[in-house]
Each structure stands twice: as C-alpha cells, then as structure tokens.
Short mmCIF file of C-alpha atoms and ligand atoms in Angstrom, two decimals:
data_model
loop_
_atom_site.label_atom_id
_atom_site.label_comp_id
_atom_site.label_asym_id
_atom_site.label_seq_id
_atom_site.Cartn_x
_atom_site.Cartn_y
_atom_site.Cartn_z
CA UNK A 1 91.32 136.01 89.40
CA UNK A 2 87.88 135.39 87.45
CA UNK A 3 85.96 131.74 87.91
CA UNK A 4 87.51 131.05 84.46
CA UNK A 5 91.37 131.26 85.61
CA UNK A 6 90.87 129.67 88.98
CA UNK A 7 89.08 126.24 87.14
CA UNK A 8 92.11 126.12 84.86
CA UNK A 9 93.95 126.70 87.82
CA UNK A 10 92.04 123.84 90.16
CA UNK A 11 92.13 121.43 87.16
CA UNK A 12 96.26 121.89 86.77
CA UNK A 13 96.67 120.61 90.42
CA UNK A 14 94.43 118.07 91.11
CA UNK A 15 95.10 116.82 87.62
CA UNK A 16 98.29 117.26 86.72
CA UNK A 17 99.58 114.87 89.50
CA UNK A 18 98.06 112.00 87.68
CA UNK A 19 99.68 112.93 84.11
CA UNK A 20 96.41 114.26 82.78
CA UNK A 21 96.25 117.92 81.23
CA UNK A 22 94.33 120.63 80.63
CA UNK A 23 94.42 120.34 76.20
CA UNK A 24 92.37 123.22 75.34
CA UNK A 25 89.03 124.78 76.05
CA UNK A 26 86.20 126.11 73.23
CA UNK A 27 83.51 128.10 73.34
CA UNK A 28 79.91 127.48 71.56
CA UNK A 29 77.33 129.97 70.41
CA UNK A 30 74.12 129.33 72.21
CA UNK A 31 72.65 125.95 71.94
CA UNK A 32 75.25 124.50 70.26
CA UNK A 33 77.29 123.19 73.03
CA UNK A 34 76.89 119.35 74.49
CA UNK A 35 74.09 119.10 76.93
CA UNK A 36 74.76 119.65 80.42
CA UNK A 37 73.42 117.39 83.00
CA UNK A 38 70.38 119.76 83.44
CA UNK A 39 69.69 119.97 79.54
CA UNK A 40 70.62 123.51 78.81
CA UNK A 41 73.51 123.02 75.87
CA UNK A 42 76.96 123.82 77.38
CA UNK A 43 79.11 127.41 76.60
CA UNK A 44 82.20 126.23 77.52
CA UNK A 45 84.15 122.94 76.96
CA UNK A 46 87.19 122.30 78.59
CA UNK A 47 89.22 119.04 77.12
CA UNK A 48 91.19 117.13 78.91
CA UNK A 49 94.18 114.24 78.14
CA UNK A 50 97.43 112.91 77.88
CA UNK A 51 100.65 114.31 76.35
CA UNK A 52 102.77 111.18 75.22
CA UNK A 53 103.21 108.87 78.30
CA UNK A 54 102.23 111.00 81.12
CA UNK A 55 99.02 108.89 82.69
CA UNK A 56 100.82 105.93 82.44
CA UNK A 57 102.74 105.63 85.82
CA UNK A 58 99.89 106.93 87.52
CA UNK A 59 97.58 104.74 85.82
CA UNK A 60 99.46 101.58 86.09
CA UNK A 61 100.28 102.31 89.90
CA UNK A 62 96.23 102.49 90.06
CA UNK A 63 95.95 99.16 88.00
CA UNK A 64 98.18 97.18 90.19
CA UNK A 65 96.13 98.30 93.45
CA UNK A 66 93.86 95.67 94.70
CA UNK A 67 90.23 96.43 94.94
CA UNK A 68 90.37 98.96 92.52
CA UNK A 69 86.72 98.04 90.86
CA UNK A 70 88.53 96.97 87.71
CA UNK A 71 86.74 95.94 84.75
CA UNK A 72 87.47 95.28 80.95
CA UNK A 73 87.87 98.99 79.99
CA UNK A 74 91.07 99.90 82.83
CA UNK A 75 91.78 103.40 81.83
CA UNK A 76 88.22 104.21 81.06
CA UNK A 77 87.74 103.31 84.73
CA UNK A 78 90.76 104.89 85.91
CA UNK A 79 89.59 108.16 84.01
CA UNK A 80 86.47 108.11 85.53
CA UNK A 81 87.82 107.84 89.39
CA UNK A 82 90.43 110.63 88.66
CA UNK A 83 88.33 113.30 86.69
CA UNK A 84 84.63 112.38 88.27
CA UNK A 85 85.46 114.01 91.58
CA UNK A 86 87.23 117.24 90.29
CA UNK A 87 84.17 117.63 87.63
CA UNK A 88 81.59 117.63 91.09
CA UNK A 89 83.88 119.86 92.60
CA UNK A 90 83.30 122.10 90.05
CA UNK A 91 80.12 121.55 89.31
CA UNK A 92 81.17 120.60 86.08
CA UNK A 93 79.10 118.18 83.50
CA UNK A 94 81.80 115.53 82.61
CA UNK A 95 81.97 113.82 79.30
CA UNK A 96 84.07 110.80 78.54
CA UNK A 97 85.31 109.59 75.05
CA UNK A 98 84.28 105.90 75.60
CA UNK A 99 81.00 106.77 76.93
CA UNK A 100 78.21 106.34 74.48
CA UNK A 101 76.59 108.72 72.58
CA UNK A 102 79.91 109.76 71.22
CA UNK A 103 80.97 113.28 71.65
CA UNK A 104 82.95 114.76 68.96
CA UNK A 105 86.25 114.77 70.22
CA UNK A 106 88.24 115.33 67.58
CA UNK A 107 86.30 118.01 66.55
CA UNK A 108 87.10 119.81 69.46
CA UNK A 109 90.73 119.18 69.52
CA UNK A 110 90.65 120.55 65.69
CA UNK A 111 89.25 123.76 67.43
CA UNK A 112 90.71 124.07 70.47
CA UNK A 113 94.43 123.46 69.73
CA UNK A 114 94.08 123.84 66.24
CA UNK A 115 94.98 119.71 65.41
CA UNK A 116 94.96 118.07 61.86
CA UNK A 117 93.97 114.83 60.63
CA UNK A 118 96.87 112.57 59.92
CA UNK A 119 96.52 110.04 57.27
CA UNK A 120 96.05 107.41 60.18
CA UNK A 121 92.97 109.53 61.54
CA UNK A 122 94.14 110.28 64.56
CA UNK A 123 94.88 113.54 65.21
CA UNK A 124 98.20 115.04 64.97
CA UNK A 125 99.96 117.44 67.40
CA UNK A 126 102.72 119.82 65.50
CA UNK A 127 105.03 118.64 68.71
CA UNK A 128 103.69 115.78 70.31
CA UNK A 129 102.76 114.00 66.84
CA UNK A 130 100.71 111.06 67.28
CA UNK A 131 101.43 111.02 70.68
CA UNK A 132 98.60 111.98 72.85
CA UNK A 133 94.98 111.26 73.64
CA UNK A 134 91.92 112.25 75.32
CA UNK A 135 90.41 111.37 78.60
CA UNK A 136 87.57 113.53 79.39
CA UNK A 137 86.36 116.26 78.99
CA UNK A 138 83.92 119.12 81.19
CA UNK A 139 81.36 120.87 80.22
CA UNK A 140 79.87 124.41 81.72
CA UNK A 141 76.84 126.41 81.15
CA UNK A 142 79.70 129.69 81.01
CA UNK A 143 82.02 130.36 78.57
CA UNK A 144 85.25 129.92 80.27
CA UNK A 145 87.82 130.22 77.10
CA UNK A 146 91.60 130.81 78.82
CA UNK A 147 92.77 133.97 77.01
CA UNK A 148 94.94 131.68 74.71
CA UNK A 149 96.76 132.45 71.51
CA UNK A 150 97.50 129.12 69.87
CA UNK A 151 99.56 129.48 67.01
CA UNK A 152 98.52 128.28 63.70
CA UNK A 153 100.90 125.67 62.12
CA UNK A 154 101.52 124.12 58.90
CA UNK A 155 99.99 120.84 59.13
CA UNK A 156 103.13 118.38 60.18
CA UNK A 157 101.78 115.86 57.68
CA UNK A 158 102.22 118.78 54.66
CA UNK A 159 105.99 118.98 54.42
CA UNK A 160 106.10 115.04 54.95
CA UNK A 161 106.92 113.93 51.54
CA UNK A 162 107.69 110.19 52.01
CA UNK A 163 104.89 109.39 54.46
CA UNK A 164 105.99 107.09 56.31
CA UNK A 165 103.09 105.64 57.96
CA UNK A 166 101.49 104.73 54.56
CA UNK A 167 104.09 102.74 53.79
CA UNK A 168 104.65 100.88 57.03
CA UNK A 169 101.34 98.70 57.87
CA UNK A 170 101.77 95.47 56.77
CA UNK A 171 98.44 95.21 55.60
CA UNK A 172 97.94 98.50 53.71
CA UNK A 173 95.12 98.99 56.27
CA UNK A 174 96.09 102.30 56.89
CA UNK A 175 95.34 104.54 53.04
CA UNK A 176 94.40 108.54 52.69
CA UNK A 177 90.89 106.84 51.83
CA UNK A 178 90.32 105.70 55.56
CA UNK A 179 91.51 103.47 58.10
CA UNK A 180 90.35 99.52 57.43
CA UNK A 181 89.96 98.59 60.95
CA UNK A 182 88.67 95.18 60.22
CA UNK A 183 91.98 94.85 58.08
CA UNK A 184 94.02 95.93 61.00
CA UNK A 185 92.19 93.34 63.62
CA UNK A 186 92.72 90.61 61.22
CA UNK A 187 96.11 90.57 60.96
CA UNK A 188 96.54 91.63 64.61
CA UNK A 189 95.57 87.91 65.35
CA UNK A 190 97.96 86.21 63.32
CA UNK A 191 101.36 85.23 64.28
CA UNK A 192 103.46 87.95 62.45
CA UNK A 193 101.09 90.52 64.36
CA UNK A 194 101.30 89.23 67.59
CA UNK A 195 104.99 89.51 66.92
CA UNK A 196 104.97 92.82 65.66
CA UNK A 197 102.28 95.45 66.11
CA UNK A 198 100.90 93.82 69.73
CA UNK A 199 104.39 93.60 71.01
CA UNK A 200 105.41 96.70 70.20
CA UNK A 201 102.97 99.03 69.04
CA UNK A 202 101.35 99.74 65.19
CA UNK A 203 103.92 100.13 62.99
CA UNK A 204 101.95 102.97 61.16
CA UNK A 205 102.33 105.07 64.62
CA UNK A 206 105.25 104.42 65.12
CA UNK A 207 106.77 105.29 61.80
CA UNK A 208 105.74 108.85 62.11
CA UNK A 209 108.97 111.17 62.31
CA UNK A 210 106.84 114.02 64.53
CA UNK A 211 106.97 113.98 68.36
CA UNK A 212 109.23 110.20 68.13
CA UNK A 213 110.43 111.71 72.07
CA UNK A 214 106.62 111.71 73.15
CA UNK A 215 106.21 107.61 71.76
CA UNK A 216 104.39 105.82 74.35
CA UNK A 217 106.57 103.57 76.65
CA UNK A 218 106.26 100.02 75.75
CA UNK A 219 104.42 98.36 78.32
CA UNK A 220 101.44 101.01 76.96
CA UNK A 221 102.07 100.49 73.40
CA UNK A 222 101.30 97.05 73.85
CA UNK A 223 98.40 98.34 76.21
CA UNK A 224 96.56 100.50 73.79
CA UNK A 225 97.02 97.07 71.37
CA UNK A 226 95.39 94.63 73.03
CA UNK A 227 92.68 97.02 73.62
CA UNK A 228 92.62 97.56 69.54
CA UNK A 229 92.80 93.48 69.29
CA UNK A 230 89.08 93.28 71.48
C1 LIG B 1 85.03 104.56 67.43
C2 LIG B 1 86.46 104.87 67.77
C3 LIG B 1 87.42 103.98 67.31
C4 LIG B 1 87.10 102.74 66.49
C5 LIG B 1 86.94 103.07 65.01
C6 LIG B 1 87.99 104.03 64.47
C7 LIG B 1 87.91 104.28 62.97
N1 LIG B 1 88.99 104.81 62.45
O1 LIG B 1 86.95 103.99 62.34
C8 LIG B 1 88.32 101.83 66.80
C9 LIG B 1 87.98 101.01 68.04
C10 LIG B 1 88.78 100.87 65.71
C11 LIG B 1 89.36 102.87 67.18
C12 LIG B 1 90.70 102.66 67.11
C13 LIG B 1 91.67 103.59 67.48
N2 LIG B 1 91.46 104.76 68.07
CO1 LIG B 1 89.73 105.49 68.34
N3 LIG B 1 88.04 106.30 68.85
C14 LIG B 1 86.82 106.01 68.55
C15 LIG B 1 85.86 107.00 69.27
C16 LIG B 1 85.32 106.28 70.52
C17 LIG B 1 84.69 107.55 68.47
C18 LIG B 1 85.07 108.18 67.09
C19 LIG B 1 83.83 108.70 66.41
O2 LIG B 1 83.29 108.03 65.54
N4 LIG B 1 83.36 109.85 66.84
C20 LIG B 1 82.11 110.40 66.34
C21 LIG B 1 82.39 111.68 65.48
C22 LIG B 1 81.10 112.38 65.19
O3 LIG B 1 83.22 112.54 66.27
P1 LIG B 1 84.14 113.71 65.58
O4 LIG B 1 85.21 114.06 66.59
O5 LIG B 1 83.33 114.81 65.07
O6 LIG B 1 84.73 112.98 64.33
C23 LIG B 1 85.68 113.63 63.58
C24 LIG B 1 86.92 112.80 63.55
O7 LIG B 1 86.56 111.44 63.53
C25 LIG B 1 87.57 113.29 62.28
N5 LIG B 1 88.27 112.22 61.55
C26 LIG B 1 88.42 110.94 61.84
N6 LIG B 1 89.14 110.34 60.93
C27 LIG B 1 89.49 111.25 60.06
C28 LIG B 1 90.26 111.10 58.94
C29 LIG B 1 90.47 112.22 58.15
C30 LIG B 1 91.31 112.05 56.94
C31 LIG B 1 89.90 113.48 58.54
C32 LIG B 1 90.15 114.69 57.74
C33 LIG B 1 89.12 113.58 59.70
C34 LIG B 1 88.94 112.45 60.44
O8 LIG B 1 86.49 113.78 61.44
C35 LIG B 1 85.27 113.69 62.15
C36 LIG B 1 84.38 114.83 61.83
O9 LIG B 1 84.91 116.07 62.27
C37 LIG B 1 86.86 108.17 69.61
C38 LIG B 1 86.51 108.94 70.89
C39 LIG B 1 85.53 110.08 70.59
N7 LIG B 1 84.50 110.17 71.39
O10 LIG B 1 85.76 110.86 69.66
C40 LIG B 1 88.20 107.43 69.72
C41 LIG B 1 89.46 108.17 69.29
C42 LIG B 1 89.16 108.88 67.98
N8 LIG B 1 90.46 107.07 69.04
C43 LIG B 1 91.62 107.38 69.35
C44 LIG B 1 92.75 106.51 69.20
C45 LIG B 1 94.07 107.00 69.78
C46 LIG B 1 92.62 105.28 68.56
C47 LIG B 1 93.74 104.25 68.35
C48 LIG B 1 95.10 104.78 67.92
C49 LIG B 1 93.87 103.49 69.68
C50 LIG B 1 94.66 102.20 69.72
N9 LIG B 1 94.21 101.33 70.57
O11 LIG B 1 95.62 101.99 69.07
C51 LIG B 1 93.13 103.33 67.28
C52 LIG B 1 93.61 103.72 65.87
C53 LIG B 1 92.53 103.81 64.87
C54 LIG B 1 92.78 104.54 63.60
N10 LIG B 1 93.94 104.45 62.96
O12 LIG B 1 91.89 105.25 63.17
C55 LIG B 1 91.72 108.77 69.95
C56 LIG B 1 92.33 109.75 68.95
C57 LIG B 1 93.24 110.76 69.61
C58 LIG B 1 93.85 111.63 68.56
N11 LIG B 1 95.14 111.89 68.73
O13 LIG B 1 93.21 112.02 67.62
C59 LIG B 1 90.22 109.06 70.35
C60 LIG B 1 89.80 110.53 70.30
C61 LIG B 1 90.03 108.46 71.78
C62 LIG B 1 90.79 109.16 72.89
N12 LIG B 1 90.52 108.69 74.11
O14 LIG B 1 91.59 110.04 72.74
N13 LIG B 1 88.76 104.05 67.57
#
C-alpha cells in the first residue's frame, strides 16, 4: 500500500462515520497548488463533502449536544471538529469553504469529478444533481491522485430541454446570466417566502429532475435556508 492509498484509506473510516466523503483529489504542477501551512504551494488536494443528506444525522446529533462550542455558523463548526483532527493526523494542511480567503472550490470539483455549472451555479453531479456540498478540503506537499478513472458525462443540464429551475423561482432570481442573490434574500423575508422556499427549500433546487432521491431531508432544507436568509 503506498502513503497515497492508505490516506484515502484513513480518511474513508474516520470520515465516513460522520456522512462526510472523500469527493475527489487533484493534482497541481509546481507552485500552483494552495499554500500549505509552511508556504510551499500544495501538490495534492484532496476534497472532501457531502453526498445528498449524509452529514445530517451526524451533524444534528452534534448540534443537539450541550457544550458543543456552538456559534452562528453550526456546520462550519461541526466541520471543523470532525475534519481538524484527521487533517493533524495526517499532517495534512486543511482548508475550509467558509474560511476566508476563499479557495476555489468549485474549481476543483470541475477537475476532480469532472462537475458542471448548472444554471443555478451550483455545481451539478450527473447522479447526485444538486444534491451535495463541500466541507473541507486537505492539502499535501505530495501528489497523492487515487488512480481514478472518472468518466466523462454529458452535462445533465444539456439534454434538459424545459429547465425547470428557470422557471420555478418566484422571483426570476435565478437566469443563465447569474444568480441575483439580493433578489433571492428579498423575497425570502416576505410572507409568501417564509411559506415557501424557508419552509421547504428553494424552489429552483428543488425543481431539478437529476438526483430528486439525493434531495436533502427537510429539517436541512430549511437549514441551509435560514442560513441563505442571514
Ligand atoms: C460566496 C458564496 C455564496 C454567496 C454568493 C453566491 C453567488 N452566487 O454569488 C451566497 C451566500 C449568496 C451563497 C449562496 C449559496 N451557496 Co454558496 N458559496 C459561496 C462561497 C463561500 C465562495 C464562492 C466564491 O466566490 N468563490 C471564489 C471563486 C474564485 O472560486 P471558484 O471555485 O473558482 O469559482 C468558480 C465557481 O464560482 C464557478 N461558478 C459559479 N457560478 C457559476 C455559474 C456559471 C454559469 C459557471 C459556468 C460557473 C460558475 O466559476 C468560478 C470560476 O471557476 C463558496 C465556497 C467556496 N469556497 O467556493 C460557496 C458554495 C459555492 N455555495 C454553495 C451552495 C450550496 C450555496 C447555496 C445553495 C446554499 C444555500 N444556503 O442554499 C446558495 C445558492 C446560491 C446560488 N444559487 O448561487 C456550495 C456549492 C456546492 C456545489 N454543489 O457547487 C459551495 C461550494 C459551498 C459548499 N460548502 O459546498 N454562496
């Protein structure tokens, strides 16, 4: 077994327990990569997240636990506890998604599973749709790639003639010329949106026909809402 295989390996137990998932590695020429913690640019990325609801019994569980440390940003903080210790096990540099400056996320995903913009922005997932996010990621000064062969697939949003999720905001906030997040939040506060989208999750999302058996559960739909409403 080379390092490479057994840090996959490590990061599928200790992580896996908690619903997060090993969602692709990439590799970067020299001095490309993120910095590490001691400067040098990183070879080897390693991104970690969610596939559909998998953190969230894990995360709520942690949520409900007193003295927990909790503060306005829960799952940041509950990221942070769960990934933290396995990244200084492995002497890994960890990045987070929230953390300021912003790493490019979604330009990794795009590389390391191959993911497409949909017309919301977000990235789509040929079988988990709009269903999935990031968490962390870790950063090394080797290039650990996993000997991987991701397919390449049609972009899900190609063969989707009626688009769905164009049609379905109720504020036209989400367009193929950008998303118009101040749009969004403004209705959000209104009656009809605390109805609708807060109570049970935006109705662009949700209209999308890919990966409808990965759609959040609905206590986290109107999770990931309120934290859009802030
Ligand atoms: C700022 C931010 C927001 C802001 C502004 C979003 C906006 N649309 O303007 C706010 C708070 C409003 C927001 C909301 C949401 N966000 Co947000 N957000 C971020 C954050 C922290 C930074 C994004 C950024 O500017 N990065 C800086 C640039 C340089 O990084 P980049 O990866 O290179 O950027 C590429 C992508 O942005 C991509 N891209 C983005 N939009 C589009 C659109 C098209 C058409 C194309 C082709 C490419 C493209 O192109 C860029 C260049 O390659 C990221 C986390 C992160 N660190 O990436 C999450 C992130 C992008 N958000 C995410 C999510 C899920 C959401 C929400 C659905 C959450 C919710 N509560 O409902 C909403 C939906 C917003 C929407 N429809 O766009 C996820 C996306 C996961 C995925 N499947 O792609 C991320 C990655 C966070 C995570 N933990 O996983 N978000």
């Amino acid at each position: 077994m080379n390092g490479g295989t057994a840090i996959f390996e490590q990061l599928r137990a200790t992580l896996g327990v908690h619903g997060v998932f090993v969602r692709g590695s990439l590799s970067f020429n020299e001095g490309e990569g993120p910095l590490l913690t001691d400067g040098t640019p990183a070879r080897g990325v390693v991104l970690l997240g969610n596939i559909g609801g998998s953190i969230w019994p894990a995360f709520s569980a942690w949520r409900d636990m007193p003295d927990n440390g909790i503060s306005m940003n829960p799952l940041d903080d509950w990221s942070k506890a769960i990934i933290r210790p396995v990244a200084a096990m492995l002497e890994a540099t960890v990045y987070f998604p929230s953390d300021p400056p912003w790493q490019p996320f979604q330009r990794w995903a795009m590389q390391a599973e191959r993911l497409q913009a949909s017309p919301l922005g977000i990235l789509i997932h040929p079988e988990y749709g709009l269903w999935h996010g990031y968490r962390g990621a870790l950063g090394f000064a080797e290039d650990l790639r996993e000997a991987q062969t991701i397919a390449s697939s049609p972009h899900p949003c190609a063969s989707c003639v009626e688009k769905p999720c164009l049609a379905a905001c109720p504020v036209g906030a989400v367009t193929t010329a950008g998303f118009d997040v101040q749009g969004c939040r403004s209705h959000l506060r209104t009656q009809k949106g605390q109805a609708g989208c807060m109570t049970g999750g935006c109705l662009s999302r949700n209209a999308c026909p890919v990966g409808a058996g990965y759609r959040y559960p609905s206590e986290q739909l109107a999770f990931h809402m309120a934290a859009l409403q802030l």
